[in-house]
Amino acid sequence: MTERVTDSTSVRIRYWYGRLSDPRVGFLILAPAPVVLFGFAILGTIAPGRSTIATVGAVASTATLGYALRAEWGWSVLGAGPQFSEPLEDLKTVLSVVLGAVATLAVTAELGVSSIVAAGIVGAVGVVVLADYDVPIYCGAFVGMTSPELFTTYAQAYLAGLLAGLTFVVVRPVFEGFGGKLGTTAFVAAVPVVAFTAAEFHSDPLPEPTTNVLAVGYSIAGAAITYAISVRLGRGPVLASSVVGIVGGLALPAFHPAVGELLAAAVFCASFVGMVSPDRLPGEIRVGLAGAVAGLVFVYTTPYLGGSGGKLGTIAFGACLSVWGLERLWLKLTEPQPTHDSAPRRASSDSGRN
């Protein structure tokens, strides 16, 4: 009798624990973040003296992003159920995110390297040392990319890492295969922690037009190269992005002393696009287009929410969704429409069979 009561209690606990991973909850947590940043990009493009072409591109990308979110909600979220998992395994996942966050901040603050290189190192080490948890560790690394001027204590990194780890578990059923999902998970955890402190987000001036062109070009290359390493060479998305981030973070400041750090950030942002699953964006052409969108949004959001961990990943997430939504919209608009005389023929055929 006691065993039966215990089993019943265990079933109820697992049921309610599983409800935490309701896809609708995860969708509502992640979906607003890219919309906000794409909205800021539109604001950036309409600044005096900016390109009308950039404004059109930002507005169009935001529109297809919205269509993608609508499609994902209707096709995947509403029809999916919660993903049940073992609480102990989820605890290990959360702790892995915290580990990645604290380790990345420590490498940045203590060794004096850029947050891009630090995150790349943590991601690569995670693949080699803790391969079963490399994805949550890399998610935590994006939390740890928050500027040390915003995270002034390790306690903040621990807290944001914990929030990101819990979010990681909750959003697991949604947006599978989209590049930048890990960064968005980090972003929605890091921003509230920073917002409740006295620190202020960085606000950098918009880059010059020539720098924008370079950033978009490097973003296309960074996304395509990451995708090729991940998919074509079979090295996996975490290692591919980490390698591109480390190389870009070291090489571009040397090649472009004046704007190298900005370009390195653009490449790292695009590397998250390249982490996309081929089920979502198959081939380098689609991935390169998403890289271009990420580069565009990246340069025009420099005045907003600077220094926050996960911002680059959220831009990449929105870019992947935007291109995926564009393809879905194109297929919908170009699919053959039934002719007016097709219904009578079907009715006649059906009556013949009866």
XYZ file of C-alpha atoms in Angstrom:
354
model
C 0.000 0.000 0.000
C 2.842 2.351 0.907
C 4.614 1.603 -2.377
C 1.435 2.375 -4.329
C 1.066 5.767 -2.602
C 4.746 6.515 -3.234
C 4.425 5.644 -6.925
C 1.333 7.822 -7.218
C 3.156 10.736 -5.614
C 6.113 10.244 -7.946
C 3.820 10.299 -10.974
C 2.186 13.534 -9.809
C 5.558 15.158 -9.172
C 6.833 14.170 -12.614
C 3.630 15.435 -14.201
C 3.784 18.871 -12.627
C 7.526 19.073 -13.173
C 6.933 18.301 -16.825
C 4.398 21.081 -17.062
C 7.253 23.540 -16.466
C 8.455 22.657 -19.961
C 5.164 23.533 -21.614
C 6.175 24.772 -25.099
C 3.879 27.780 -24.819
C 5.807 29.006 -21.792
C 9.159 28.593 -23.520
C 7.903 30.355 -26.631
C 6.675 33.366 -24.664
C 10.010 33.600 -22.846
C 12.205 33.648 -25.964
C 10.076 35.182 -28.711
C 10.014 38.836 -27.518
C 13.814 39.189 -27.303
C 14.663 39.171 -31.046
C 11.634 41.350 -31.786
C 12.966 43.992 -29.379
C 16.437 44.005 -30.919
C 15.127 44.063 -34.485
C 12.940 46.994 -33.459
C 16.029 48.790 -32.149
C 17.740 48.063 -35.477
C 14.936 49.878 -37.303
C 15.448 52.855 -34.995
C 19.143 52.794 -35.785
C 18.576 52.846 -39.529
C 16.302 55.895 -39.423
C 18.890 58.041 -37.673
C 19.841 61.158 -39.669
C 22.141 60.427 -42.585
C 21.549 56.672 -42.546
C 20.753 54.469 -45.530
C 17.193 54.050 -46.748
C 18.196 50.636 -48.071
C 19.182 49.629 -44.540
C 15.805 50.780 -43.246
C 13.984 48.722 -45.865
C 16.130 45.703 -45.028
C 15.559 46.069 -41.295
C 11.799 46.482 -41.697
C 11.551 43.536 -44.101
C 13.639 41.318 -41.819
C 11.468 42.245 -38.844
C 8.326 41.459 -40.833
C 9.549 37.986 -41.837
C 10.723 37.453 -38.249
C 7.171 38.122 -37.126
C 5.806 35.725 -39.720
C 8.255 33.059 -38.570
C 7.166 33.426 -34.955
C 3.538 33.164 -35.995
C 4.285 30.066 -38.060
C 6.346 28.435 -35.320
C 3.583 29.065 -32.796
C 0.932 27.496 -35.001
C 2.942 24.622 -36.435
C 5.200 23.546 -33.595
C 4.185 25.047 -30.264
C 0.463 24.401 -30.145
C 0.852 20.833 -31.324
C 3.711 19.906 -29.005
C 3.595 18.561 -25.498
C 5.916 19.108 -22.544
C 9.227 17.274 -22.608
C 9.590 15.173 -19.492
C 13.067 14.682 -18.095
C 14.775 13.609 -14.926
C 15.155 16.370 -12.331
C 18.691 15.184 -11.509
C 19.743 15.466 -15.141
C 18.212 18.927 -15.362
C 20.130 19.920 -12.236
C 23.379 18.914 -13.965
C 22.329 20.980 -16.971
C 21.638 24.059 -14.840
C 24.981 23.696 -13.060
C 26.720 23.398 -16.439
C 25.223 26.718 -17.514
C 26.395 28.330 -14.278
C 29.871 26.859 -14.805
C 30.080 28.304 -18.314
C 28.969 31.736 -17.110
C 31.422 32.024 -14.239
C 34.316 30.512 -16.198
C 33.874 32.938 -19.092
C 33.674 35.981 -16.835
C 36.753 34.749 -14.953
C 38.786 34.268 -18.135
C 37.768 37.749 -19.310
C 38.360 39.571 -16.031
C 41.387 37.682 -14.712
C 43.317 36.971 -17.921
C 42.441 40.196 -19.701
C 41.288 38.610 -22.963
C 38.221 39.740 -24.859
C 34.887 38.219 -23.926
C 34.668 36.754 -27.448
C 37.910 34.824 -27.090
C 36.985 33.848 -23.521
C 33.632 32.409 -24.611
C 35.310 30.575 -27.488
C 37.848 29.030 -25.139
C 35.185 27.941 -22.652
C 33.087 26.457 -25.464
C 36.011 24.539 -26.953
C 37.117 23.222 -23.557
C 33.534 22.163 -22.867
C 33.473 20.101 -26.060
C 36.718 18.337 -25.151
C 36.301 17.888 -21.389
C 32.530 17.705 -20.820
C 31.128 16.705 -24.174
C 27.784 15.614 -22.734
C 27.205 19.135 -21.410
C 28.973 21.264 -24.010
C 25.726 22.902 -25.153
C 24.623 24.207 -21.718
C 28.207 25.208 -20.933
C 28.289 27.248 -24.144
C 24.950 28.805 -23.220
C 26.477 29.839 -19.911
C 29.487 31.266 -21.727
C 27.173 33.802 -23.373
C 25.941 34.877 -19.942
C 29.580 35.306 -18.915
C 30.219 37.539 -21.930
C 28.415 40.311 -20.066
C 30.845 43.175 -19.625
C 32.757 43.173 -16.315
C 31.562 46.779 -16.006
C 28.008 45.411 -15.779
C 28.781 42.243 -13.831
C 30.983 43.762 -11.160
C 30.890 40.676 -8.925
C 30.921 36.960 -9.545
C 27.696 36.717 -7.553
C 25.914 38.418 -10.450
C 27.334 35.875 -12.874
C 26.209 33.046 -10.608
C 22.697 34.496 -10.405
C 22.403 35.137 -14.132
C 23.846 31.706 -14.859
C 21.273 30.126 -12.574
C 18.439 32.001 -14.280
C 19.792 31.037 -17.696
C 20.084 27.400 -16.627
C 16.484 27.301 -15.452
C 15.415 29.033 -18.654
C 17.456 26.531 -20.687
C 15.418 23.700 -19.195
C 12.064 25.428 -19.648
C 12.601 26.466 -23.300
C 14.017 23.113 -24.389
C 10.899 22.034 -26.364
C 10.722 25.145 -28.566
C 12.710 26.628 -31.469
C 14.714 23.446 -31.945
C 17.515 23.788 -34.464
C 17.601 27.587 -34.698
C 20.997 29.189 -34.332
C 21.215 31.769 -31.561
C 18.741 30.061 -29.247
C 21.455 29.593 -26.612
C 22.378 33.263 -26.756
C 18.748 34.302 -26.457
C 18.429 32.085 -23.408
C 21.432 33.877 -21.920
C 20.081 37.290 -22.917
C 16.721 36.933 -21.170
C 18.598 35.962 -17.997
C 21.432 38.498 -18.099
C 19.370 41.611 -18.890
C 17.153 41.422 -15.765
C 20.173 40.896 -13.518
C 21.912 43.957 -14.959
C 18.679 45.971 -14.861
C 18.387 45.499 -11.095
C 21.836 46.965 -10.460
C 23.171 50.505 -10.684
C 25.087 49.663 -13.868
C 24.001 51.081 -17.204
C 24.152 49.253 -20.519
C 26.770 50.503 -22.956
C 25.674 52.754 -25.791
C 28.188 52.984 -28.621
C 27.791 55.276 -31.632
C 26.607 53.826 -34.919
C 29.538 52.697 -37.095
C 30.495 54.446 -40.304
C 28.957 53.113 -43.548
C 32.252 51.537 -44.688
C 32.481 49.694 -41.381
C 28.904 48.500 -41.812
C 29.764 46.992 -45.191
C 32.772 45.221 -43.693
C 30.678 43.929 -40.794
C 28.001 42.504 -43.076
C 30.614 40.919 -45.333
C 32.440 39.305 -42.435
C 29.108 38.182 -40.995
C 28.224 36.338 -44.194
C 31.610 34.616 -44.160
C 31.463 33.832 -40.437
C 28.034 32.231 -40.707
C 28.920 30.149 -43.767
C 32.273 28.992 -42.361
C 30.721 27.982 -39.048
C 28.003 26.041 -40.850
C 30.593 24.298 -43.039
C 32.691 23.259 -40.033
C 29.629 22.137 -38.104
C 27.736 20.307 -40.848
C 30.091 19.623 -43.736
C 33.022 18.601 -41.563
C 30.826 17.110 -38.849
C 32.538 18.919 -35.950
C 29.314 20.055 -34.334
C 27.933 23.555 -33.778
C 29.603 24.353 -30.454
C 33.149 23.599 -31.587
C 32.570 25.276 -34.953
C 31.344 28.506 -33.374
C 34.071 28.438 -30.723
C 36.833 28.105 -33.321
C 35.416 30.894 -35.491
C 35.052 33.102 -32.408
C 38.621 32.526 -31.236
C 40.129 33.076 -34.690
C 38.005 36.154 -35.356
C 38.595 37.558 -31.897
C 42.371 37.311 -32.301
C 42.846 38.040 -36.001
C 40.435 40.863 -36.829
C 41.709 43.371 -34.234
C 45.169 42.814 -35.743
C 43.985 43.204 -39.364
C 41.682 46.169 -38.644
C 43.168 48.037 -35.663
C 40.532 50.784 -35.678
C 37.389 48.635 -35.901
C 38.704 45.118 -35.361
C 36.914 44.494 -32.081
C 33.599 45.509 -33.623
C 34.186 43.236 -36.617
C 35.199 40.370 -34.336
C 31.904 40.754 -32.479
C 30.037 40.723 -35.810
C 31.774 37.506 -36.839
C 31.071 35.871 -33.492
C 27.432 36.923 -33.780
C 27.290 35.353 -37.249
C 28.901 32.162 -35.972
C 25.740 31.601 -33.931
C 23.768 31.779 -37.165
C 26.050 29.034 -38.490
C 25.061 26.813 -35.567
C 21.653 26.385 -37.193
C 20.427 22.902 -38.006
C 20.246 22.004 -41.722
C 16.648 21.021 -41.030
C 15.937 24.723 -40.507
C 18.290 26.423 -42.972
C 19.859 23.894 -45.330
C 22.952 25.030 -47.196
C 25.400 27.894 -47.093
C 23.293 30.192 -49.266
C 20.441 30.404 -46.770
C 22.890 30.550 -43.871
C 24.868 33.304 -45.593
C 21.684 35.304 -46.119
C 20.889 34.948 -42.416
C 24.455 36.058 -41.707
C 23.835 39.204 -43.736
C 20.672 39.917 -41.752
C 22.582 39.380 -38.499
C 25.323 41.757 -39.647
C 22.781 44.421 -40.555
C 20.978 44.181 -37.220
C 24.266 44.000 -35.345
C 25.654 47.292 -36.643
C 22.412 49.207 -36.175
C 21.858 48.041 -32.586
C 25.242 49.186 -31.291
C 23.633 52.048 -29.310
C 21.283 49.681 -27.473
C 21.814 47.213 -24.613
C 25.563 47.110 -25.182
C 27.634 44.863 -22.963
C 24.828 42.431 -22.215
C 25.622 38.760 -22.532
C 23.537 36.974 -25.145
C 22.822 40.044 -27.268
C 24.836 38.652 -30.192
C 23.060 35.315 -29.972
C 19.657 36.988 -29.870
C 20.486 38.859 -33.070
C 21.536 35.577 -34.684
C 18.373 33.901 -33.440
C 16.233 36.592 -35.016
C 18.211 36.392 -38.263
C 17.707 32.631 -38.557
C 14.003 33.019 -37.844
C 13.755 35.864 -40.361
C 15.233 33.881 -43.248
C 13.303 30.755 -42.282
C 10.121 32.848 -42.168
C 10.948 34.410 -45.537
C 11.174 30.980 -47.133
C 7.933 29.848 -45.495
C 6.197 33.013 -46.697
C 7.564 32.582 -50.228
C 6.335 28.994 -50.395
C 2.908 30.075 -49.177
C 2.631 32.869 -51.737
C 3.821 30.729 -54.650
C 1.976 27.501 -53.925
C -0.554 26.584 -56.636
C -4.073 27.769 -55.907
C -7.051 25.521 -56.746
C -8.922 26.622 -59.863
C -12.633 27.383 -59.794
C -13.535 24.464 -62.046
C -11.625 21.883 -60.033
C -14.367 21.477 -57.415
C -17.087 20.346 -59.852
C -14.741 17.760 -61.366
C -13.960 16.330 -57.942
C -17.653 16.250 -57.078
C -18.440 14.456 -60.345
C -15.679 11.950 -59.748
C -16.876 11.312 -56.205
C -20.458 10.766 -57.346
C -19.252 8.300 -59.946
C -17.529 6.201 -57.307
C -20.685 6.183 -55.203
